[in-house]
Amino acid sequence: MKETNNYPFILVHGFLCWGNEDRLNDVIPLFGMWNGSAKVALCDAGYIADTPSVGMFSGIWDRACELYAKIKGGRVDYGKVHSERCGHARYGKTYPGIVPNWGELDDAGKIQKINLIGHSFGGPTLRQLIHLLAEGSEEERAGTPEDELSDLFKGGKVKWVHSCTTLAGTVNGVTLPEQIDKFIVPVEVVVGALSMLTSGTWFSKVYGFHLDRFGVSSQTEHIPFRLKPIMDFVGLKEDNIGWELGRELCQELSKDFHVYDNIYYFSYYGVRTAINKKGKMAGTKDMWFAMKPFARLAGNINIDQIGKEWAPNDGLVNVPSAHHPFNDPWQDFDPANIKPGIWNVMPQEYKDHTSYMGILEKKEDYANFFLEIADRVTDLPVIE
C-alpha cells in the first residue's frame, strides 16, 4: 500500500512507569527497557515519535490534561471544576509542545494529526484524551468563565487523531485492585510520603512522582513534609490510579466514551497463563518472574464470583479488559478489511504484560513490532 501520511507517534506509559521527563528513561526507556527503544526504532525509520511522562499514580483525567499540554504545548490546565472537586491545584507546568502545530492546517489545507499508542493504563488515558478532544467537558464549560476555559474542554477536535492503539490496555478495568483493595490505601500513603521526602532531590529527577498539583511531589524544588497533602491524595477515588484501575470505577468513568468514524482503533493483548496441576491459573514457565505472583492473584481470587472468563491474564491485565472496550463495536483484525470507527482486535499473543515494554523480547523483534504498527497506520487512508 502507498504511504498516505507521516503523522507523529505518541507512546503513553501506564502505572508505575516513566517517560522522557524522567532521567531513568535515558538509561532504561520504558518502551524498550534493556532491549532497545521503540522511539529510537521509529525515529531511525523516518517516523516522528516521543514518549512523554504523565502522572504514574494519577487518574485518567489528569493524565489526559497533561498529555494534551505536552503534545500541543502550553500550560497544563486540569480544569476549574475538576480541580476544585478533587482538591488540587488547577494549573501545572508549561511545555513547548512535541507537536506544536497539532490540529492546525498545513499548506495543503490538511489537519496535522497524530497517532496514539498506549500501554496498560495508557489505554484508558488515550480514550479520555480522545473523548475530551471530541466532546470537551460540559461540566467545565458550565463552571468556567469563557475566557479562562482550556481549549481541551471546548471539544470539536476529534479530527486531530488518526489512530489509537492499545497494548494490554486496562480499558475495562482489572481484577487485581478488587482483590488487594485493603493494600491500596497503605501503599498510597507510602507513595505520598516517599514523593514528598524525595521532592527536589536527584531521585525525583530520575523517577518523578508527578503529583505537584497535590502539593506532594516536585522534580524541581523541595517540598516540606506535610501529612495533609498526602492524605488528601490518598482519600480520593477519582484522580487516583489505584481505584481507577478497578473494573467498577474504570467502567463508570468511561461510560460516555465511544469510537469515532475518522479514527482507526487497534488493540493488542497477550496471555501467558495456564491451568497448572493443582487446577489453578498460573503464569507459564517463561512468564517474567516478577509477573507470576500477580498472575496467580488475577487468575484465581474471587474468579468464581467475577466470571471465569476473567481468569486468563498477562500477569496484570485480564483478557476481557484488554480485548476491547465493552460498549464499543469490534471485529477480529483482518489486514484486508481494516475499518475506522471500530476496534480492530489483533490475534491473542503469547506475551505477558511486560513484553510490550520489551522485557524478555528480542531487540529486533521488539523494534519490528512497533514498525509494523507504524507502517500499517501510515498506509491507511486519512479521513478528514
GROMACS .gro file of C-alpha atoms in nm:
model
  384
    1MET     CA    1   0.000   0.000   0.000
    2LYS     CA    2   0.112   0.354  -0.063
    3GLU     CA    3   0.208   0.570   0.233
    4THR     CA    4  -0.067   0.828   0.285
    5ASN     CA    5   0.067   1.024   0.582
    6ASN     CA    6   0.357   1.062   0.821
    7TYR     CA    7   0.183   1.169   1.140
    8PRO     CA    8   0.384   1.164   1.466
    9PHE     CA    9   0.353   0.878   1.715
   10ILE     CA   10   0.295   0.947   2.084
   11LEU     CA   11   0.366   0.650   2.311
   12VAL     CA   12   0.197   0.668   2.652
   13HIS     CA   13   0.304   0.463   2.953
   14GLY     CA   14   0.097   0.317   3.233
   15PHE     CA   15   0.101   0.269   3.611
   16LEU     CA   16   0.437   0.298   3.791
   17CYS     CA   17   0.610   0.374   3.463
   18TRP     CA   18   0.803   0.666   3.321
   19GLY     CA   19   0.862   0.881   3.015
   20ASN     CA   20   1.105   1.130   2.870
   21GLU     CA   21   1.092   1.377   3.161
   22ASP     CA   22   1.237   1.112   3.389
   23ARG     CA   23   1.609   1.056   3.356
   24LEU     CA   24   1.553   0.686   3.409
   25ASN     CA   25   1.413   0.684   3.055
   26ASP     CA   26   1.754   0.784   2.918
   27VAL     CA   27   1.906   0.467   3.060
   28ILE     CA   28   1.608   0.230   3.058
   29PRO     CA   29   1.349   0.351   2.806
   30LEU     CA   30   1.006   0.236   2.919
   31PHE     CA   31   0.920   0.129   2.565
   32GLY     CA   32   1.223  -0.093   2.521
   33MET     CA   33   1.368  -0.148   2.868
   34TRP     CA   34   1.702  -0.324   2.813
   35ASN     CA   35   1.613  -0.439   2.461
   36GLY     CA   36   1.643  -0.116   2.269
   37SER     CA   37   1.397   0.169   2.232
   38ALA     CA   38   1.073   0.178   2.035
   39LYS     CA   39   1.113   0.554   1.998
   40VAL     CA   40   1.462   0.518   1.852
   41ALA     CA   41   1.348   0.241   1.618
   42LEU     CA   42   1.062   0.456   1.491
   43CYS     CA   43   1.278   0.766   1.451
   44ASP     CA   44   1.553   0.571   1.273
   45ALA     CA   45   1.289   0.451   1.027
   46GLY     CA   46   1.192   0.810   0.949
   47TYR     CA   47   0.892   0.847   1.178
   48ILE     CA   48   0.841   1.118   1.438
   49ALA     CA   49   0.790   0.968   1.784
   50ASP     CA   50   0.807   1.064   2.150
   51THR     CA   51   0.735   0.915   2.492
   52PRO     CA   52   0.603   1.187   2.726
   53SER     CA   53   0.586   1.142   3.103
   54VAL     CA   54   0.243   1.160   3.263
   55GLY     CA   55   0.146   1.101   3.625
   56MET     CA   56   0.234   0.743   3.713
   57PHE     CA   57  -0.011   0.746   4.006
   58SER     CA   58  -0.265   0.985   3.853
   59GLY     CA   59  -0.615   0.921   3.720
   60ILE     CA   60  -0.710   0.932   3.353
   61TRP     CA   61  -0.847   1.289   3.358
   62ASP     CA   62  -0.527   1.444   3.495
   63ARG     CA   63  -0.310   1.229   3.268
   64ALA     CA   64  -0.513   1.334   2.963
   65CYS     CA   65  -0.479   1.702   3.056
   66GLU     CA   66  -0.103   1.662   3.095
   67LEU     CA   67  -0.079   1.474   2.768
   68TYR     CA   68  -0.266   1.744   2.581
   69ALA     CA   69  -0.033   2.019   2.705
   70LYS     CA   70   0.277   1.813   2.637
   71ILE     CA   71   0.177   1.736   2.279
   72LYS     CA   72   0.024   2.070   2.180
   73GLY     CA   73   0.229   2.293   2.407
   74GLY     CA   74   0.117   2.534   2.679
   75ARG     CA   75   0.035   2.516   3.045
   76VAL     CA   76  -0.139   2.212   3.190
   77ASP     CA   77  -0.496   2.303   3.289
   78TYR     CA   78  -0.671   2.033   3.491
   79GLY     CA   79  -0.998   2.225   3.475
   80LYS     CA   80  -1.153   2.467   3.723
   81VAL     CA   81  -1.444   2.241   3.819
   82HIS     CA   82  -1.243   1.921   3.831
   83SER     CA   83  -0.955   2.063   4.034
   84GLU     CA   84  -1.189   2.223   4.288
   85ARG     CA   85  -1.382   1.898   4.329
   86CYS     CA   86  -1.065   1.692   4.371
   87GLY     CA   87  -0.888   1.946   4.591
   88HIS     CA   88  -0.573   2.011   4.393
   89ALA     CA   89  -0.415   2.300   4.202
   90ARG     CA   90  -0.576   2.386   3.872
   91TYR     CA   91  -0.258   2.452   3.675
   92GLY     CA   92   0.059   2.254   3.617
   93LYS     CA   93   0.379   2.307   3.423
   94THR     CA   94   0.419   2.474   3.084
   95TYR     CA   95   0.556   2.279   2.786
   96PRO     CA   96   0.686   2.382   2.442
   97GLY     CA   97   0.490   2.105   2.268
   98ILE     CA   98   0.602   1.784   2.100
   99VAL     CA   99   0.377   1.865   1.801
  100PRO     CA  100   0.304   2.238   1.841
  101ASN     CA  101   0.116   2.252   1.509
  102TRP     CA  102  -0.113   1.967   1.618
  103GLY     CA  103  -0.463   2.033   1.485
  104GLU     CA  104  -0.354   2.315   1.257
  105LEU     CA  105  -0.388   2.320   0.878
  106ASP     CA  106  -0.082   2.263   0.664
  107ASP     CA  107  -0.006   2.435   0.331
  108ALA     CA  108  -0.238   2.190   0.155
  109GLY     CA  109  -0.523   2.266   0.396
  110LYS     CA  110  -0.492   1.931   0.573
  111ILE     CA  111  -0.516   1.887   0.951
  112GLN     CA  112  -0.198   1.790   1.138
  113LYS     CA  113  -0.299   1.468   1.313
  114ILE     CA  114  -0.118   1.229   1.548
  115ASN     CA  115  -0.112   0.856   1.620
  116LEU     CA  116  -0.158   0.745   1.980
  117ILE     CA  117  -0.019   0.423   2.133
  118GLY     CA  118  -0.092   0.342   2.499
  119HIS     CA  119   0.037   0.059   2.714
  120SER     CA  120  -0.163  -0.067   3.014
  121PHE     CA  121  -0.324   0.236   3.191
  122GLY     CA  122  -0.211   0.435   2.890
  123GLY     CA  123  -0.508   0.275   2.712
  124PRO     CA  124  -0.787   0.442   2.916
  125THR     CA  125  -0.575   0.759   2.923
  126LEU     CA  126  -0.593   0.776   2.543
  127ARG     CA  127  -0.968   0.712   2.547
  128GLN     CA  128  -1.012   1.000   2.795
  129LEU     CA  129  -0.799   1.230   2.580
  130ILE     CA  130  -0.991   1.146   2.263
  131HIS     CA  131  -1.322   1.195   2.443
  132LEU     CA  132  -1.216   1.543   2.561
  133LEU     CA  133  -1.080   1.634   2.218
  134ALA     CA  134  -1.410   1.533   2.057
  135GLU     CA  135  -1.669   1.632   2.316
  136GLY     CA  136  -1.487   1.864   2.553
  137SER     CA  137  -1.638   1.884   2.901
  138GLU     CA  138  -1.989   2.016   2.955
  139GLU     CA  139  -1.914   2.044   3.326
  140GLU     CA  140  -1.606   2.260   3.268
  141ARG     CA  141  -1.784   2.476   3.011
  142ALA     CA  142  -2.068   2.541   3.254
  143GLY     CA  143  -1.843   2.617   3.551
  144THR     CA  144  -1.561   2.815   3.395
  145PRO     CA  145  -1.560   3.172   3.260
  146GLU     CA  146  -1.528   3.153   2.883
  147ASP     CA  147  -1.204   3.349   2.873
  148GLU     CA  148  -1.047   3.101   3.119
  149LEU     CA  149  -1.164   2.779   2.956
  150SER     CA  150  -0.895   2.548   2.820
  151ASP     CA  151  -0.928   2.464   2.451
  152LEU     CA  152  -0.923   2.098   2.551
  153PHE     CA  153  -1.262   2.133   2.720
  154LYS     CA  154  -1.425   2.304   2.422
  155GLY     CA  155  -1.434   1.988   2.210
  156GLY     CA  156  -1.457   1.977   1.831
  157LYS     CA  157  -1.109   1.828   1.785
  158VAL     CA  158  -1.186   1.466   1.702
  159LYS     CA  159  -1.018   1.506   1.361
  160TRP     CA  160  -0.686   1.566   1.535
  161VAL     CA  161  -0.630   1.190   1.581
  162HIS     CA  162  -0.554   0.941   1.304
  163SER     CA  163  -0.520   0.619   1.506
  164CYS     CA  164  -0.541   0.483   1.859
  165THR     CA  165  -0.361   0.161   1.955
  166THR     CA  166  -0.375  -0.006   2.296
  167LEU     CA  167  -0.117  -0.258   2.416
  168ALA     CA  168  -0.252  -0.470   2.702
  169GLY     CA  169  -0.477  -0.176   2.779
  170THR     CA  170  -0.679  -0.171   3.101
  171VAL     CA  171  -0.978  -0.030   2.914
  172ASN     CA  172  -1.242  -0.218   3.117
  173GLY     CA  173  -1.052  -0.225   3.446
  174VAL     CA  174  -0.871  -0.520   3.601
  175THR     CA  175  -0.945  -0.753   3.891
  176LEU     CA  176  -0.627  -0.700   4.097
  177PRO     CA  177  -0.742  -0.380   4.277
  178GLU     CA  178  -1.058  -0.564   4.388
  179GLN     CA  179  -0.852  -0.850   4.524
  180ILE     CA  180  -0.592  -0.644   4.709
  181ASP     CA  181  -0.804  -0.337   4.789
  182LYS     CA  182  -0.701  -0.349   5.156
  183PHE     CA  183  -0.347  -0.270   5.046
  184ILE     CA  184  -0.427   0.025   4.817
  185VAL     CA  185  -0.451   0.293   5.086
  186PRO     CA  186  -0.139   0.185   5.283
  187VAL     CA  187   0.063   0.167   4.962
  188GLU     CA  188  -0.051   0.512   4.856
  189VAL     CA  189   0.038   0.657   5.196
  190VAL     CA  190   0.389   0.523   5.142
  191VAL     CA  191   0.394   0.663   4.788
  192GLY     CA  192   0.283   1.005   4.910
  193ALA     CA  193   0.540   1.008   5.187
  194LEU     CA  194   0.823   0.900   4.956
  195SER     CA  195   0.727   1.156   4.695
  196MET     CA  196   0.744   1.435   4.949
  197LEU     CA  197   1.068   1.311   5.105
  198THR     CA  198   1.236   1.286   4.764
  199SER     CA  199   1.099   1.611   4.616
  200GLY     CA  200   1.371   1.827   4.464
  201THR     CA  201   1.635   1.555   4.505
  202TRP     CA  202   1.821   1.357   4.239
  203PHE     CA  203   1.572   1.073   4.288
  204SER     CA  204   1.273   1.284   4.182
  205LYS     CA  205   1.455   1.378   3.862
  206VAL     CA  206   1.537   1.016   3.783
  207TYR     CA  207   1.191   0.878   3.872
  208GLY     CA  208   0.937   1.152   3.931
  209PHE     CA  209   0.601   1.100   4.101
  210HIS     CA  210   0.443   1.396   3.913
  211LEU     CA  211   0.196   1.490   4.188
  212ASP     CA  212   0.284   1.859   4.221
  213ARG     CA  213  -0.077   1.969   4.187
  214PHE     CA  214  -0.149   1.799   4.523
  215GLY     CA  215   0.143   1.975   4.687
  216VAL     CA  216   0.307   1.636   4.730
  217SER     CA  217   0.589   1.596   4.482
  218SER     CA  218   0.820   1.802   4.267
  219GLN     CA  219   1.109   1.731   4.035
  220THR     CA  220   1.243   2.084   4.068
  221GLU     CA  221   1.204   2.200   4.428
  222HIS     CA  222   1.195   2.055   4.774
  223ILE     CA  223   0.855   2.042   4.943
  224PRO     CA  224   0.848   2.025   5.326
  225PHE     CA  225   0.696   1.706   5.458
  226ARG     CA  226   0.330   1.760   5.548
  227LEU     CA  227   0.073   1.491   5.618
  228LYS     CA  228  -0.238   1.671   5.488
  229PRO     CA  229  -0.147   1.674   5.114
  230ILE     CA  230  -0.064   1.304   5.134
  231MET     CA  231  -0.397   1.219   5.296
  232ASP     CA  232  -0.584   1.444   5.051
  233PHE     CA  233  -0.436   1.244   4.763
  234VAL     CA  234  -0.492   0.906   4.927
  235GLY     CA  235  -0.851   0.997   5.018
  236LEU     CA  236  -0.956   1.035   4.654
  237LYS     CA  237  -1.102   0.763   4.436
  238GLU     CA  238  -1.141   0.971   4.122
  239ASP     CA  239  -0.797   1.105   4.026
  240ASN     CA  240  -0.631   0.804   4.186
  241ILE     CA  241  -0.491   0.524   3.972
  242GLY     CA  242  -0.525   0.263   4.248
  243TRP     CA  243  -0.904   0.284   4.226
  244GLU     CA  244  -0.939   0.378   3.858
  245LEU     CA  245  -0.764   0.056   3.760
  246GLY     CA  246  -1.051  -0.140   3.914
  247ARG     CA  247  -1.337  -0.256   3.694
  248GLU     CA  248  -1.618  -0.065   3.864
  249LEU     CA  249  -1.466   0.284   3.863
  250CYS     CA  250  -1.295   0.238   3.527
  251GLN     CA  251  -1.622   0.148   3.358
  252GLU     CA  252  -1.809   0.427   3.537
  253LEU     CA  253  -1.558   0.693   3.430
  254SER     CA  254  -1.558   0.571   3.070
  255LYS     CA  255  -1.931   0.507   3.026
  256ASP     CA  256  -1.970   0.804   2.789
  257PHE     CA  257  -1.664   0.725   2.578
  258HIS     CA  258  -1.716   0.589   2.228
  259VAL     CA  259  -1.540   0.544   1.897
  260TYR     CA  260  -1.533   0.797   1.611
  261ASP     CA  261  -1.560   0.725   1.240
  262ASN     CA  262  -1.244   0.910   1.143
  263ILE     CA  263  -1.012   0.722   1.384
  264TYR     CA  264  -0.861   0.376   1.338
  265TYR     CA  265  -0.859   0.169   1.658
  266PHE     CA  266  -0.639  -0.134   1.731
  267SER     CA  267  -0.598  -0.345   2.044
  268TYR     CA  268  -0.325  -0.594   2.127
  269TYR     CA  269  -0.339  -0.836   2.416
  270GLY     CA  270  -0.136  -1.126   2.547
  271VAL     CA  271  -0.180  -1.433   2.767
  272ARG     CA  272   0.092  -1.623   2.949
  273THR     CA  273  -0.115  -1.814   3.199
  274ALA     CA  274  -0.247  -2.170   3.202
  275ILE     CA  275  -0.415  -2.410   3.441
  276ASN     CA  276  -0.148  -2.587   3.649
  277LYS     CA  277  -0.153  -2.939   3.800
  278LYS     CA  278  -0.343  -2.808   4.103
  279GLY     CA  279  -0.621  -2.675   3.884
  280LYS     CA  280  -0.522  -2.313   3.940
  281MET     CA  281  -0.445  -2.041   3.690
  282ALA     CA  282  -0.074  -1.964   3.696
  283GLY     CA  283   0.193  -1.799   3.490
  284THR     CA  284   0.370  -2.020   3.239
  285LYS     CA  285   0.734  -2.115   3.293
  286ASP     CA  286   0.855  -1.842   3.057
  287MET     CA  287   0.648  -1.562   3.210
  288TRP     CA  288   0.877  -1.296   3.356
  289PHE     CA  289   0.927  -1.395   3.721
  290ALA     CA  290   0.802  -1.061   3.859
  291MET     CA  291   0.463  -1.116   3.696
  292LYS     CA  292   0.397  -1.465   3.833
  293PRO     CA  293   0.259  -1.372   4.180
  294PHE     CA  294   0.020  -1.122   4.024
  295ALA     CA  295  -0.085  -1.369   3.757
  296ARG     CA  296  -0.198  -1.609   4.031
  297LEU     CA  297  -0.394  -1.337   4.212
  298ALA     CA  298  -0.557  -1.206   3.895
  299GLY     CA  299  -0.645  -1.554   3.775
  300ASN     CA  300  -0.779  -1.719   4.091
  301ILE     CA  301  -0.907  -1.498   4.374
  302ASN     CA  302  -1.286  -1.447   4.353
  303ILE     CA  303  -1.290  -1.569   3.993
  304ASP     CA  304  -1.598  -1.785   4.056
  305GLN     CA  305  -1.788  -1.469   4.152
  306ILE     CA  306  -1.631  -1.245   3.890
  307GLY     CA  307  -1.657  -1.489   3.599
  308LYS     CA  308  -1.409  -1.747   3.475
  309GLU     CA  309  -1.356  -1.554   3.153
  310TRP     CA  310  -1.154  -1.310   3.366
  311ALA     CA  311  -0.904  -1.578   3.475
  312PRO     CA  312  -0.665  -1.577   3.174
  313ASN     CA  313  -0.430  -1.281   3.200
  314ASP     CA  314  -0.088  -1.146   3.110
  315GLY     CA  315   0.033  -1.120   3.468
  316LEU     CA  316  -0.160  -0.800   3.544
  317VAL     CA  317  -0.434  -0.744   3.287
  318ASN     CA  318  -0.724  -0.986   3.239
  319VAL     CA  319  -0.816  -1.071   2.880
  320PRO     CA  320  -1.166  -0.910   2.889
  321SER     CA  321  -1.008  -0.581   2.992
  322ALA     CA  322  -0.751  -0.563   2.712
  323HIS     CA  323  -0.961  -0.710   2.430
  324HIS     CA  324  -1.178  -0.406   2.353
  325PRO     CA  325  -1.396  -0.155   2.545
  326PHE     CA  326  -1.722  -0.330   2.631
  327ASN     CA  327  -1.955  -0.067   2.484
  328ASP     CA  328  -1.767  -0.021   2.156
  329PRO     CA  329  -1.805  -0.219   1.833
  330TRP     CA  330  -1.520  -0.450   1.737
  331GLN     CA  331  -1.402  -0.703   1.481
  332ASP     CA  332  -1.119  -0.952   1.458
  333PHE     CA  333  -0.825  -0.795   1.279
  334ASP     CA  334  -0.833  -0.850   0.904
  335PRO     CA  335  -0.547  -0.681   0.716
  336ALA     CA  336  -0.764  -0.666   0.403
  337ASN     CA  337  -1.056  -0.506   0.588
  338ILE     CA  338  -0.929  -0.252   0.840
  339LYS     CA  339  -1.216  -0.024   0.932
  340PRO     CA  340  -1.222   0.308   1.118
  341GLY     CA  341  -1.470   0.368   1.397
  342ILE     CA  342  -1.442   0.012   1.526
  343TRP     CA  343  -1.185  -0.176   1.733
  344ASN     CA  344  -0.969  -0.399   1.517
  345VAL     CA  345  -0.868  -0.664   1.771
  346MET     CA  346  -0.535  -0.831   1.700
  347PRO     CA  347  -0.493  -1.208   1.748
  348GLN     CA  348  -0.407  -1.318   2.101
  349GLU     CA  349  -0.032  -1.320   2.156
  350TYR     CA  350   0.183  -1.538   2.378
  351LYS     CA  351   0.312  -1.245   2.580
  352ASP     CA  352   0.298  -1.116   2.934
  353HIS     CA  353   0.231  -0.760   3.040
  354THR     CA  354   0.593  -0.650   3.027
  355SER     CA  355   0.653  -0.799   2.682
  356TYR     CA  356   0.507  -0.476   2.542
  357MET     CA  357   0.778  -0.293   2.737
  358GLY     CA  358   1.049  -0.506   2.579
  359ILE     CA  359   1.121  -0.741   2.869
  360LEU     CA  360   1.228  -1.088   2.750
  361GLU     CA  361   1.176  -0.975   2.390
  362LYS     CA  362   1.447  -0.989   2.126
  363LYS     CA  363   1.566  -0.641   2.033
  364GLU     CA  364   1.497  -0.686   1.663
  365ASP     CA  365   1.153  -0.839   1.721
  366TYR     CA  366   1.055  -0.558   1.957
  367ALA     CA  367   1.158  -0.288   1.712
  368ASN     CA  368   0.976  -0.463   1.429
  369PHE     CA  369   0.660  -0.485   1.639
  370PHE     CA  370   0.636  -0.105   1.658
  371LEU     CA  371   0.747  -0.059   1.299
  372GLU     CA  372   0.462  -0.286   1.186
  373ILE     CA  373   0.215  -0.071   1.381
  374ALA     CA  374   0.361   0.245   1.231
  375ASP     CA  375   0.375   0.111   0.874
  376ARG     CA  376   0.015  -0.010   0.897
  377VAL     CA  377  -0.145   0.314   1.019
  378THR     CA  378   0.072   0.527   0.792
  379ASP     CA  379  -0.065   0.337   0.493
  380LEU     CA  380  -0.428   0.379   0.596
  381PRO     CA  381  -0.638   0.642   0.416
  382VAL     CA  382  -0.670   0.970   0.602
  383ILE     CA  383  -1.027   1.056   0.695
  384GLU     CA  384  -1.075   1.430   0.728
   0.00000   0.00000   0.00000
